[in-house]
PDB file of C-alpha atoms and ligand atoms in Angstrom:
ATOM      1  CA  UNK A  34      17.770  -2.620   1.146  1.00  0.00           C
ATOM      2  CA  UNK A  35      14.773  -2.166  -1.410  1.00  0.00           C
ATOM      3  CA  UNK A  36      13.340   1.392  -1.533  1.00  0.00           C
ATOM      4  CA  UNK A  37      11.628   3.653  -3.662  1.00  0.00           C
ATOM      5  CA  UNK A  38       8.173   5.914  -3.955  1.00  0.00           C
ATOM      6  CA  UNK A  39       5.161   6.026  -5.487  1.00  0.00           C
ATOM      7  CA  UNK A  40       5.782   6.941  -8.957  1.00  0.00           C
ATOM      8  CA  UNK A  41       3.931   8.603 -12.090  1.00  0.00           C
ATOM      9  CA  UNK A  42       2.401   6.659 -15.142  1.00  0.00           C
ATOM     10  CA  UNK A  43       1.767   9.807 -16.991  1.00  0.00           C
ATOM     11  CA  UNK A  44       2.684   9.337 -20.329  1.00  0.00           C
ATOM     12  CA  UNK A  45       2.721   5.796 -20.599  1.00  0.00           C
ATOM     13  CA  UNK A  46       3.366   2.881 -17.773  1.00  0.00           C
ATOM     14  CA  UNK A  47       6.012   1.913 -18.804  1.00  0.00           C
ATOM     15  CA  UNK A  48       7.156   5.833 -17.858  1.00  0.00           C
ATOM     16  CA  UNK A  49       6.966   4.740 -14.638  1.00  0.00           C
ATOM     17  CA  UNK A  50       9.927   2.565 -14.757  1.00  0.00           C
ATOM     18  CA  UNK A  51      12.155   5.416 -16.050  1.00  0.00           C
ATOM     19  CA  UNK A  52      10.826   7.239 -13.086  1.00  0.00           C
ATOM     20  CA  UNK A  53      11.708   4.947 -10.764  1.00  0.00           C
ATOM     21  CA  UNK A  54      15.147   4.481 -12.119  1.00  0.00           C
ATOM     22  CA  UNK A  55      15.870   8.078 -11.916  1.00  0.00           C
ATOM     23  CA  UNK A  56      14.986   8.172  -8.506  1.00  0.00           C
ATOM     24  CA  UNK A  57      17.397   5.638  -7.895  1.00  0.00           C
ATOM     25  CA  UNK A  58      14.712   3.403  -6.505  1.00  0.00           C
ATOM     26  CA  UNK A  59      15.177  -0.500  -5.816  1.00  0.00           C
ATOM     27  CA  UNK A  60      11.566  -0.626  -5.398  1.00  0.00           C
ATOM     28  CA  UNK A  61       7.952   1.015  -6.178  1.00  0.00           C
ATOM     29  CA  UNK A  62       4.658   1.533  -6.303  1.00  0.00           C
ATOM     30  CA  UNK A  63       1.992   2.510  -9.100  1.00  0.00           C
ATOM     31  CA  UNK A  64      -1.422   3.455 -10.155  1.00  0.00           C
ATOM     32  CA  UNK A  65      -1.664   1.295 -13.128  1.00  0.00           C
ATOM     33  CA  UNK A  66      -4.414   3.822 -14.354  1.00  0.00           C
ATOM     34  CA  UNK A  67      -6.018   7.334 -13.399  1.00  0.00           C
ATOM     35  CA  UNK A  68      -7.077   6.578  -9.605  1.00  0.00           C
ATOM     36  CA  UNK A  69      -9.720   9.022  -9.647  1.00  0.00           C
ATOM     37  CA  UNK A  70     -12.253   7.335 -11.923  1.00  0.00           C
ATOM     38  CA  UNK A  71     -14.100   4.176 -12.017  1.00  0.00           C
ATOM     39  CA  UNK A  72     -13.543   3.708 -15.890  1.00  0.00           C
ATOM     40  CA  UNK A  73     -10.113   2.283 -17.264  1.00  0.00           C
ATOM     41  CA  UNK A  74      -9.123   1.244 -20.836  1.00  0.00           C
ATOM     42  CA  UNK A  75      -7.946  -2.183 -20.539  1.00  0.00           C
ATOM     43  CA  UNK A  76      -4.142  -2.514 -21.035  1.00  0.00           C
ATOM     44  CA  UNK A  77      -2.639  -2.589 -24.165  1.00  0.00           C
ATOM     45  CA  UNK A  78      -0.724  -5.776 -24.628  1.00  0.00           C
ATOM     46  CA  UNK A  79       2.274  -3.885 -25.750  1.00  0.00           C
ATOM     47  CA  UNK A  80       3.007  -1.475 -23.186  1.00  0.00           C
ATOM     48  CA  UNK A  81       2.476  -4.113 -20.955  1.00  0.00           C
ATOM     49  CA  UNK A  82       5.538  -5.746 -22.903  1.00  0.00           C
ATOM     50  CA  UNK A  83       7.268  -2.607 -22.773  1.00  0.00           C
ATOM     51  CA  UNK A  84       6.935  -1.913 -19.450  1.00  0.00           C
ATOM     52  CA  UNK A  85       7.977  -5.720 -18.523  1.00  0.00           C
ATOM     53  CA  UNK A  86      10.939  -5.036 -20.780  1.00  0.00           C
ATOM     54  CA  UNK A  87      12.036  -1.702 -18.937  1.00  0.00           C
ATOM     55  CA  UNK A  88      11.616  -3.754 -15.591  1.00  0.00           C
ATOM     56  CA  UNK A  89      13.732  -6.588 -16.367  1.00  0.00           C
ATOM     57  CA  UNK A  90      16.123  -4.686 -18.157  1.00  0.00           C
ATOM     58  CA  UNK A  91      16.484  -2.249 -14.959  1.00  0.00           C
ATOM     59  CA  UNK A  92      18.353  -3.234 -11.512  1.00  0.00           C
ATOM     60  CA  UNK A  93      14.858  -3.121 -10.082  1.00  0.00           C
ATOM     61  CA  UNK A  94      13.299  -6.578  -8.778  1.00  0.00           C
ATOM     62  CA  UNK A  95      10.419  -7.184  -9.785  1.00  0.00           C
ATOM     63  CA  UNK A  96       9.315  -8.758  -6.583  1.00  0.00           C
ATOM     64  CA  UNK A  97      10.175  -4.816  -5.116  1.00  0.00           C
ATOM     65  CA  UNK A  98       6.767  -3.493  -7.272  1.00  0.00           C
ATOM     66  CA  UNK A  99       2.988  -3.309  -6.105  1.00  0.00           C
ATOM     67  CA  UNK A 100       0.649  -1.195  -7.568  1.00  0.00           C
ATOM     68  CA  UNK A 101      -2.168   0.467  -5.376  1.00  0.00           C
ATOM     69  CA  UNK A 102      -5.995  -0.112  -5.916  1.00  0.00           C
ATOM     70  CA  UNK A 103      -7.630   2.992  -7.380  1.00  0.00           C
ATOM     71  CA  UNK A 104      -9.806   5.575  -4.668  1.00  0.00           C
ATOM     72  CA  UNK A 105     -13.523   5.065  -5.782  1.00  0.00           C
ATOM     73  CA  UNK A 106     -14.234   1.539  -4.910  1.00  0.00           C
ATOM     74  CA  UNK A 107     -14.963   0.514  -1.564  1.00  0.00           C
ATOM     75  CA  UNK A 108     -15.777  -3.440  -0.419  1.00  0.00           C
ATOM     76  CA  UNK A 109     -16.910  -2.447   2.791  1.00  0.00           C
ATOM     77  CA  UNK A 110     -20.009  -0.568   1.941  1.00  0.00           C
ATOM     78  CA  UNK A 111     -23.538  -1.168   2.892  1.00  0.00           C
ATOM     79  CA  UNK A 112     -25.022  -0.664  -0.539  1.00  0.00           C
ATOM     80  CA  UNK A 113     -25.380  -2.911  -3.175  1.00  0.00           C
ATOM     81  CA  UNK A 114     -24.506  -1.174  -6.592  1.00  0.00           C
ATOM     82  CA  UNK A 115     -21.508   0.549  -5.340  1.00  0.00           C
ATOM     83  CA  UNK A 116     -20.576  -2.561  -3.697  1.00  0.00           C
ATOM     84  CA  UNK A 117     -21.016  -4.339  -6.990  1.00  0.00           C
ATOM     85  CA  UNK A 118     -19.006  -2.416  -8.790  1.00  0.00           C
ATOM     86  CA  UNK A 119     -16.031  -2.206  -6.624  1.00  0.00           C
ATOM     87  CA  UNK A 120     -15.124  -6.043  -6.588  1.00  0.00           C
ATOM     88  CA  UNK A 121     -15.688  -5.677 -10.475  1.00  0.00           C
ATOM     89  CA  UNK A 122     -13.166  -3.106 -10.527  1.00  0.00           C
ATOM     90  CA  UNK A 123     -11.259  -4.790  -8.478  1.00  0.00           C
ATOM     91  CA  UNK A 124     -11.231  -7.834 -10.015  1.00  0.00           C
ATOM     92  CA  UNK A 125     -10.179  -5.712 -13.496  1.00  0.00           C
ATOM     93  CA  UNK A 126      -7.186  -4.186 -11.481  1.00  0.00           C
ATOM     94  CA  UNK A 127      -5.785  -8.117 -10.205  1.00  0.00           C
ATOM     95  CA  UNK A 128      -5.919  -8.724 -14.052  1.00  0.00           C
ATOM     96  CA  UNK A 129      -4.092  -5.788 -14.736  1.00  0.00           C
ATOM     97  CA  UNK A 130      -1.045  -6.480 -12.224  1.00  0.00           C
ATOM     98  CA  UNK A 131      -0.963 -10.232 -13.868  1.00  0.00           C
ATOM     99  CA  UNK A 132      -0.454  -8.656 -17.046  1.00  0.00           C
ATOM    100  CA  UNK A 133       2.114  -6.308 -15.983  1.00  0.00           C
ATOM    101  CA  UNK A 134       4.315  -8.909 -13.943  1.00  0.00           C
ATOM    102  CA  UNK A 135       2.931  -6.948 -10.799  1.00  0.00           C
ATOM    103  CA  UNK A 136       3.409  -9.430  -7.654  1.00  0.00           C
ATOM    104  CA  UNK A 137       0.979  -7.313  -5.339  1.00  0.00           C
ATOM    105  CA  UNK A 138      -1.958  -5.015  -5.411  1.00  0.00           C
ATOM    106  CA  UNK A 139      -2.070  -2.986  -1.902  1.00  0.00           C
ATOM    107  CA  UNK A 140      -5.863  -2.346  -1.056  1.00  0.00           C
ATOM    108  CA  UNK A 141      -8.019   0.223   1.080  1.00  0.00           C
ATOM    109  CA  UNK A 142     -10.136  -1.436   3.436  1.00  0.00           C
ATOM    110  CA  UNK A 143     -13.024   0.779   2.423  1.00  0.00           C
ATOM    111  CA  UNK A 144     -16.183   2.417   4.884  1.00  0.00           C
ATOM    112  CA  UNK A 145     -18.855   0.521   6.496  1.00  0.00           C
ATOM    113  CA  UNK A 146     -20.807   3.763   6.372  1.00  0.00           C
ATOM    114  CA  UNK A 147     -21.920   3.559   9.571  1.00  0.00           C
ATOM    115  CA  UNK A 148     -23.341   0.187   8.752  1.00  0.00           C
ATOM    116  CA  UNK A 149     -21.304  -1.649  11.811  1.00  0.00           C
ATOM    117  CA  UNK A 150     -17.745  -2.860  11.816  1.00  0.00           C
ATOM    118  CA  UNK A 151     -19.048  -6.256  12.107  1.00  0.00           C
ATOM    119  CA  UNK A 152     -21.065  -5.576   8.946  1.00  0.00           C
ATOM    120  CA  UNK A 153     -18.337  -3.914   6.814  1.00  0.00           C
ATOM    121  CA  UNK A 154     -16.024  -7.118   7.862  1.00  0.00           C
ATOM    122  CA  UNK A 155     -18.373  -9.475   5.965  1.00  0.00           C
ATOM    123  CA  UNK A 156     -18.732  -7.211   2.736  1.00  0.00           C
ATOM    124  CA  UNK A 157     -14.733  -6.164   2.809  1.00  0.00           C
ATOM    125  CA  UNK A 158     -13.972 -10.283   3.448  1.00  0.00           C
ATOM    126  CA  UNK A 159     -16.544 -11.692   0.979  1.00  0.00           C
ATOM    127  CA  UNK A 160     -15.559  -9.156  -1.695  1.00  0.00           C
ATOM    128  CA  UNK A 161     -11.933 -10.101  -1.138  1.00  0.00           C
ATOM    129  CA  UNK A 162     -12.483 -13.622  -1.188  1.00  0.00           C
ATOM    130  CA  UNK A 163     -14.785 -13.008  -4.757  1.00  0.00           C
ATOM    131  CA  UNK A 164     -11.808 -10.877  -6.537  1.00  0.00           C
ATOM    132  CA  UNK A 165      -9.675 -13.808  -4.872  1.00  0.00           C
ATOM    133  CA  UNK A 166     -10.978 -16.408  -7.049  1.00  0.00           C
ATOM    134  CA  UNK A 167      -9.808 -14.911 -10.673  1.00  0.00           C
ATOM    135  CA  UNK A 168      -6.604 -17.362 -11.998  1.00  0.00           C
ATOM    136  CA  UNK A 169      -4.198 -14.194 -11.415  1.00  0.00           C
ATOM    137  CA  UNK A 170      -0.968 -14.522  -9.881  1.00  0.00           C
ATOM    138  CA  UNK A 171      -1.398 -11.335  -7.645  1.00  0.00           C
ATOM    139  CA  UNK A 172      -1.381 -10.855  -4.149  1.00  0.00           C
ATOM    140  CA  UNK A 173      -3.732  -8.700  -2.398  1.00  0.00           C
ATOM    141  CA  UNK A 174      -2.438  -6.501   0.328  1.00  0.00           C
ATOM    142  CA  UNK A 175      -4.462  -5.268   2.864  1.00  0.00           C
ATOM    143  CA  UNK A 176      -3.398  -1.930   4.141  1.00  0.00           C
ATOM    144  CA  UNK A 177      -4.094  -0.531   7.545  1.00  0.00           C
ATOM    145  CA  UNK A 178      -5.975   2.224   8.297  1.00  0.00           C
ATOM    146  CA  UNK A 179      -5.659   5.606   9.698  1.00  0.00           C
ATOM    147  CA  UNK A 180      -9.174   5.110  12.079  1.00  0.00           C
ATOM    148  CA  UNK A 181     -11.286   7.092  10.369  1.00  0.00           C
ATOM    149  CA  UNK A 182     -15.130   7.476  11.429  1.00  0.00           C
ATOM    150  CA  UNK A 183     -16.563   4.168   9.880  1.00  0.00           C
ATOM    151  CA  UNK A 184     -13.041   3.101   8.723  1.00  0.00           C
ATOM    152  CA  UNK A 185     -12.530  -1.060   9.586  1.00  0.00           C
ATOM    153  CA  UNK A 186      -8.388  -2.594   9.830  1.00  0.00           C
ATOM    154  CA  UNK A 187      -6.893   0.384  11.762  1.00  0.00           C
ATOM    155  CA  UNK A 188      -6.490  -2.205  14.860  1.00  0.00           C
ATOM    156  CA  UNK A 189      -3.752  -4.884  14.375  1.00  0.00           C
ATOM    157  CA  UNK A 190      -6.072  -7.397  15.978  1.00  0.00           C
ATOM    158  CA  UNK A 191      -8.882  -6.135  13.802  1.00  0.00           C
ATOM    159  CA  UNK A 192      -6.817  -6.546  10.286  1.00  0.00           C
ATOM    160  CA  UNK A 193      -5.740  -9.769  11.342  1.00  0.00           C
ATOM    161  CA  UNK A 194      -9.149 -10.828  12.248  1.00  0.00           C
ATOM    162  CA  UNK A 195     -10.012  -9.548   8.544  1.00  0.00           C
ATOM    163  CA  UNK A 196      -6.794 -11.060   7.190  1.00  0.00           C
ATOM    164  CA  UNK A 197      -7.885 -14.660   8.832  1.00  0.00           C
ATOM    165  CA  UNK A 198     -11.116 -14.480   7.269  1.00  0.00           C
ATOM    166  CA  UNK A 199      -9.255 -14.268   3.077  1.00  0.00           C
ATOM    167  CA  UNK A 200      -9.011 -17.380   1.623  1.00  0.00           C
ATOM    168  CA  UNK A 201      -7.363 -18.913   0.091  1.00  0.00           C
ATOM    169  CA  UNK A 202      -4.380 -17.657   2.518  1.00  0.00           C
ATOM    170  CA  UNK A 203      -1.906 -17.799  -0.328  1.00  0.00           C
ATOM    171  CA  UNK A 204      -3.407 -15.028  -2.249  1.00  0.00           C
ATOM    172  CA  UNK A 205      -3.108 -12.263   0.316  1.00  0.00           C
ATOM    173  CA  UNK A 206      -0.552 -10.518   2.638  1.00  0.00           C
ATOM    174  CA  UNK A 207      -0.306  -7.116   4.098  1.00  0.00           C
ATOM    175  CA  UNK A 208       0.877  -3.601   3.758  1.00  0.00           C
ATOM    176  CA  UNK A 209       1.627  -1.644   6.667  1.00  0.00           C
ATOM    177  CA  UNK A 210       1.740   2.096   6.192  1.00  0.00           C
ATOM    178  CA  UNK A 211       3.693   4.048   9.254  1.00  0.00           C
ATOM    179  CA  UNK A 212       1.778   7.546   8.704  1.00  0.00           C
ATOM    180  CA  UNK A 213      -1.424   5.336   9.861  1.00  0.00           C
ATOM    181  CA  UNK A 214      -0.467   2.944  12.278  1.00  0.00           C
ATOM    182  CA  UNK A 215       0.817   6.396  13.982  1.00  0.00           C
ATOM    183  CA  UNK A 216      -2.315   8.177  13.614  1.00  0.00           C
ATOM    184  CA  UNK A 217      -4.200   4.837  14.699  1.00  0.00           C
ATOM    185  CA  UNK A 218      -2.011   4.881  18.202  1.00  0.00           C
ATOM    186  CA  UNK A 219       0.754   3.107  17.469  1.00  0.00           C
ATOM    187  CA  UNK A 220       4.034   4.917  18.801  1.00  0.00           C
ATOM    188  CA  UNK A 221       6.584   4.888  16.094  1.00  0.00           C
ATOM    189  CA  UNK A 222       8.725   7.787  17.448  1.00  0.00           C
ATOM    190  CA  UNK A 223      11.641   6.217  19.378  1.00  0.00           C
ATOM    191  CA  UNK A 224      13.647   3.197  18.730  1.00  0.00           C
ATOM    192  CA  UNK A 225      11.939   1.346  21.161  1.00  0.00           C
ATOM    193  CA  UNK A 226       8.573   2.595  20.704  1.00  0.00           C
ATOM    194  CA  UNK A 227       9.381   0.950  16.938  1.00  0.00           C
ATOM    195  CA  UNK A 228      10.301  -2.373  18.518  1.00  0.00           C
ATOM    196  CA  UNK A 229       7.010  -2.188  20.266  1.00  0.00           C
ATOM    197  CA  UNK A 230       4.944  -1.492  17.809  1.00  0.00           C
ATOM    198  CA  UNK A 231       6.501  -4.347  15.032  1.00  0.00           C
ATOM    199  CA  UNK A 232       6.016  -6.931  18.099  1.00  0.00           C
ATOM    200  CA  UNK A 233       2.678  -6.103  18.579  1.00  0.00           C
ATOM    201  CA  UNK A 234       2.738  -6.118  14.468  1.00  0.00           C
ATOM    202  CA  UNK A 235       4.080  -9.445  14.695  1.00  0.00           C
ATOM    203  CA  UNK A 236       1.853 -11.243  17.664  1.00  0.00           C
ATOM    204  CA  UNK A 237      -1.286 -10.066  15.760  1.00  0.00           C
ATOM    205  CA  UNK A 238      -0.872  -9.942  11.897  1.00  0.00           C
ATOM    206  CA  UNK A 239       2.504 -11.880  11.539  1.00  0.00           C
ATOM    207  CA  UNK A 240       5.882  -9.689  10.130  1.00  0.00           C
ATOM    208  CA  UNK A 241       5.865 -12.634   7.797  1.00  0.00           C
ATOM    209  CA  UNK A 242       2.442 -11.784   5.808  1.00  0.00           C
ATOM    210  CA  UNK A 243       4.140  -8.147   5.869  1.00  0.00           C
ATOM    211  CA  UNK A 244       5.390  -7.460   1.820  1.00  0.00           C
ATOM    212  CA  UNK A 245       5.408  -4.079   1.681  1.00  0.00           C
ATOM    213  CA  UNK A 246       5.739  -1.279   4.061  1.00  0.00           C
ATOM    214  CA  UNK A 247       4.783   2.366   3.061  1.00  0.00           C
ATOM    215  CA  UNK A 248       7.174   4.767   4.934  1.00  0.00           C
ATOM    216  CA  UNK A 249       5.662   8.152   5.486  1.00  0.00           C
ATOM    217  CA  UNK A 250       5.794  10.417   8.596  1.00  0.00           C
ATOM    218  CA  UNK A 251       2.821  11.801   9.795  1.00  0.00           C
ATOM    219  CA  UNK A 252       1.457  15.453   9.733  1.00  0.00           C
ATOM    220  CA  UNK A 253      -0.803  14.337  12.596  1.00  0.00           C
ATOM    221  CA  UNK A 254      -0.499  13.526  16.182  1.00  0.00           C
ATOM    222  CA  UNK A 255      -0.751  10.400  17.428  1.00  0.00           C
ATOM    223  CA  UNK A 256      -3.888   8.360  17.802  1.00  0.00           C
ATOM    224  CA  UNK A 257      -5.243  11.657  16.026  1.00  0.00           C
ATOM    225  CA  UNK A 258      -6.871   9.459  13.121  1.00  0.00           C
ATOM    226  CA  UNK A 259      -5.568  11.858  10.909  1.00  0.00           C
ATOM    227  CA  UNK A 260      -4.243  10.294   7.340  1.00  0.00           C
ATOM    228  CA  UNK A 261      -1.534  13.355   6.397  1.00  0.00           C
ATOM    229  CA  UNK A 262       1.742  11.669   5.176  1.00  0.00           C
ATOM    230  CA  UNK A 263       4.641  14.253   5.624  1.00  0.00           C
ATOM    231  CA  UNK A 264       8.121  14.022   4.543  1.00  0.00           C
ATOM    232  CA  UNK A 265      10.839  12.134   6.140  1.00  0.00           C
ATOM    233  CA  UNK A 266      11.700  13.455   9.196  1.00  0.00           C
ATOM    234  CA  UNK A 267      10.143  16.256   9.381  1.00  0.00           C
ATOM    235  CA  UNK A 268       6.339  15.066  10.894  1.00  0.00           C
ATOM    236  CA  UNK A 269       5.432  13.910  14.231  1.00  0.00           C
ATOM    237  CA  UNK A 270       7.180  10.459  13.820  1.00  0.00           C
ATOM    238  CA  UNK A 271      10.492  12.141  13.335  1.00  0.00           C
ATOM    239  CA  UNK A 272      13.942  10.109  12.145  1.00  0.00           C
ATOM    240  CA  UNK A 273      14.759   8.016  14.995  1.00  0.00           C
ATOM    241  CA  UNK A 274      11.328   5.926  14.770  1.00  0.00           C
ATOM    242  CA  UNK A 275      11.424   6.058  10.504  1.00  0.00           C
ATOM    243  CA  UNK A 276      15.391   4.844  10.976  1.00  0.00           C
ATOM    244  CA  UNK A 277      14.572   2.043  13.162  1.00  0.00           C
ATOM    245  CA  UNK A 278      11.703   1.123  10.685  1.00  0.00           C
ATOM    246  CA  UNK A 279      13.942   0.853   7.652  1.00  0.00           C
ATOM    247  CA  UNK A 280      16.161  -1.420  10.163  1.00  0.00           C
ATOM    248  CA  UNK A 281      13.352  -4.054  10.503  1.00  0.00           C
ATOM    249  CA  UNK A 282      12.245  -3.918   7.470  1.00  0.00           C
ATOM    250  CA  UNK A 283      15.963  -4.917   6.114  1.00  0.00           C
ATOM    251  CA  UNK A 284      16.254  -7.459   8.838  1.00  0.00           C
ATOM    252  CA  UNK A 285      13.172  -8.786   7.096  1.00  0.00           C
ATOM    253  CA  UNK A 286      13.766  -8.619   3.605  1.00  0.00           C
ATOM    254  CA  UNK A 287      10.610  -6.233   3.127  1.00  0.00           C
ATOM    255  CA  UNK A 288      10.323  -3.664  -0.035  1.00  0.00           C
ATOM    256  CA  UNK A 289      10.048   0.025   1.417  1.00  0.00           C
ATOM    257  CA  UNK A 290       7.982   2.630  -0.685  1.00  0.00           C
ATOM    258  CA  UNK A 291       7.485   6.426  -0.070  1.00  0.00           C
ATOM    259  CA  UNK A 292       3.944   8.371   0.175  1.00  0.00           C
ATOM    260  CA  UNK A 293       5.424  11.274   0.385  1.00  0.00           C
ATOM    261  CA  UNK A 294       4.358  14.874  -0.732  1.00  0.00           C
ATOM    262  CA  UNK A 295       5.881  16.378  -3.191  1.00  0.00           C
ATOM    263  CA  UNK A 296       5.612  20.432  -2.373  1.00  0.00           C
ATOM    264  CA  UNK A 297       8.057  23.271  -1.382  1.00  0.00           C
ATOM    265  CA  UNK A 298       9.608  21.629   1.137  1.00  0.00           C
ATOM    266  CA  UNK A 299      10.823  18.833  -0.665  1.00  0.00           C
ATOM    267  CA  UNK A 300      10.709  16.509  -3.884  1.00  0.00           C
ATOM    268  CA  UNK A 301      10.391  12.790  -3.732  1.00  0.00           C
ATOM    269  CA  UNK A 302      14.285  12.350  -5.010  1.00  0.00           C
ATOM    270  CA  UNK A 303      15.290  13.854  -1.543  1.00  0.00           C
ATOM    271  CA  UNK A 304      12.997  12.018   0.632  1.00  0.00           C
ATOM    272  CA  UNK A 305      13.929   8.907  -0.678  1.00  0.00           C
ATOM    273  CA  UNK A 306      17.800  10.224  -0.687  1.00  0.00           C
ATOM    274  CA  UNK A 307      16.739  11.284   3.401  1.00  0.00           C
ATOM    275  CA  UNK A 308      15.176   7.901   4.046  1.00  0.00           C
ATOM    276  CA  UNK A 309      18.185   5.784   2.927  1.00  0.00           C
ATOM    277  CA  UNK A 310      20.568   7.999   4.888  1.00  0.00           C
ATOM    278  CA  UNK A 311      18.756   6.573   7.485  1.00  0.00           C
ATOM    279  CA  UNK A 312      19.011   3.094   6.778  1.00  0.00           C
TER     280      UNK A 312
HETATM  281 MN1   MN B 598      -2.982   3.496   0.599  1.00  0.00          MN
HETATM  282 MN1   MN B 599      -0.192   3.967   2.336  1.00  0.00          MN
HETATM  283 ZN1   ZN B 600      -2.509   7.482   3.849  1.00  0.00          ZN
END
């Protein structure tokens, strides 16, 4: 089994190994830089060496990392500068993960802002397809959405309709987050309403594009369109769904990393201890 959380940078990224480690993860996820803004100092050839270093010298796999795209950009949107801007950013985050040794780079799917759907498919696919073309050895993975108003990829047939449309094929896969396939309609909250779901997974996007899988419960209902994560357990998708999850994804081979909050209720060390209690 490979599983872990979203962990901090703060400090320095190669921090974020040490954090990881204590957590006892076997596998994680990263901002390489603050999320929140569209500027980022380019990385520093030496802490990319010293976070390399820390990797290789931990029990982690490499192959168990991904970073996430910052929030700002979005490659679905109608208009032109913004648009612009985020396949330029994106484009400076794929270089990022090369240097780092980072194997994957999950994505938002961005808004069409009320634009269409068949509208923000062409910007979010052509914009993929641009950042696609830099020499870095990164895959992009698309994540599914929660449904949100103007929102595109919260359908299985719709991401794989997106997915189709990436080329080259080689350079992308997909991350499937269980708080918003949930949310999106997807029952997750029996064994067999699991099953159900990863077939349908399978017979539309493929379980073998499928590299990472964020594991969060949901603080909304289903088909609510709601993107809450909650802890393990303790939201609407409850253990016996989450349990079954962490079964497939073994079967599979595919990294697991937390979303989790981190509040009174609990810390990320015990959701990822509560997760792989149910493994
Ligand atoms: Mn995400
Ligand atoms: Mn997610
Ligand atoms: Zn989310």
């Amino acid at each position: 089994m490979q599983i872990g959380a979203h962990v901090s940078i703060s400090g320095s990224l190669d921090r974020s190994v040490d954090n990881a480690v204590e957590r006892e993860c076997s596998a994680f996820q990263i901002f390489t830089r603050n999320p929140r803004s569209w500027f980022a100092k380019d990385v520093d050839p030496n802490d990319a060496e010293k976070f390399k270093e820390k990797l290789s010298d931990s029990d982690i796999d490499r192959m168990a990392t991904c970073a996430h795209m910052p929030y700002l950009p979005n490659l679905s949107t109608p208009e032109d500068e913004g648009y612009e801007k985020s396949i330029k950013s994106m484009i400076k985050e794929v270089e990022r993960c090369d240097k780092l040794g980072i194997p994957y780079l999950v994505t938002h799917l961005g808004s069409h802002k009320g634009s269409g759907e068949e509208n923000g498919i062409k910007r979010l696919t052509n914009a993929l397809n641009e950042v696609a073309k830099t020499k870095a050895d990164v895959m992009i993975l698309l994540e599914n959405t929660a449904g949100q108003k103007n929102s595109v990829g919260s359908d299985f047939k719709q991401l794989a309709e997106i997915f189709s449309k990436c080329k080259p094929a080689k350079k992308f896969g997909v991350c499937l987050d269980t708080c918003h396939a949930f949310v999106a309609g997807y029952d997750l909250r029996t064994k067999e309403a699991a099953k159900k779901t990863m077939k349908e997974f399978d017979e539309t996007v493929g379980i073998e594009n499928l590299k990472i899988l964020h594991l969060n419960d949901s603080k909304g209902e289903l088909n609510s369109n709601l993107d809450r994560h909650n802890h393990i357990g303790l939201g609407e998708i409850g253990n016996e769904g989450l349990s079954e999850m962490i079964k497939i994804m073994n079967e599979n081979k595919i990294p697991i990393v937390l979303e989790t909050p981190i509040d009174d209720i609990r810390d990320d060390f015990e959701n990822i201890r509560k997760a792989k209690s149910l493994a």
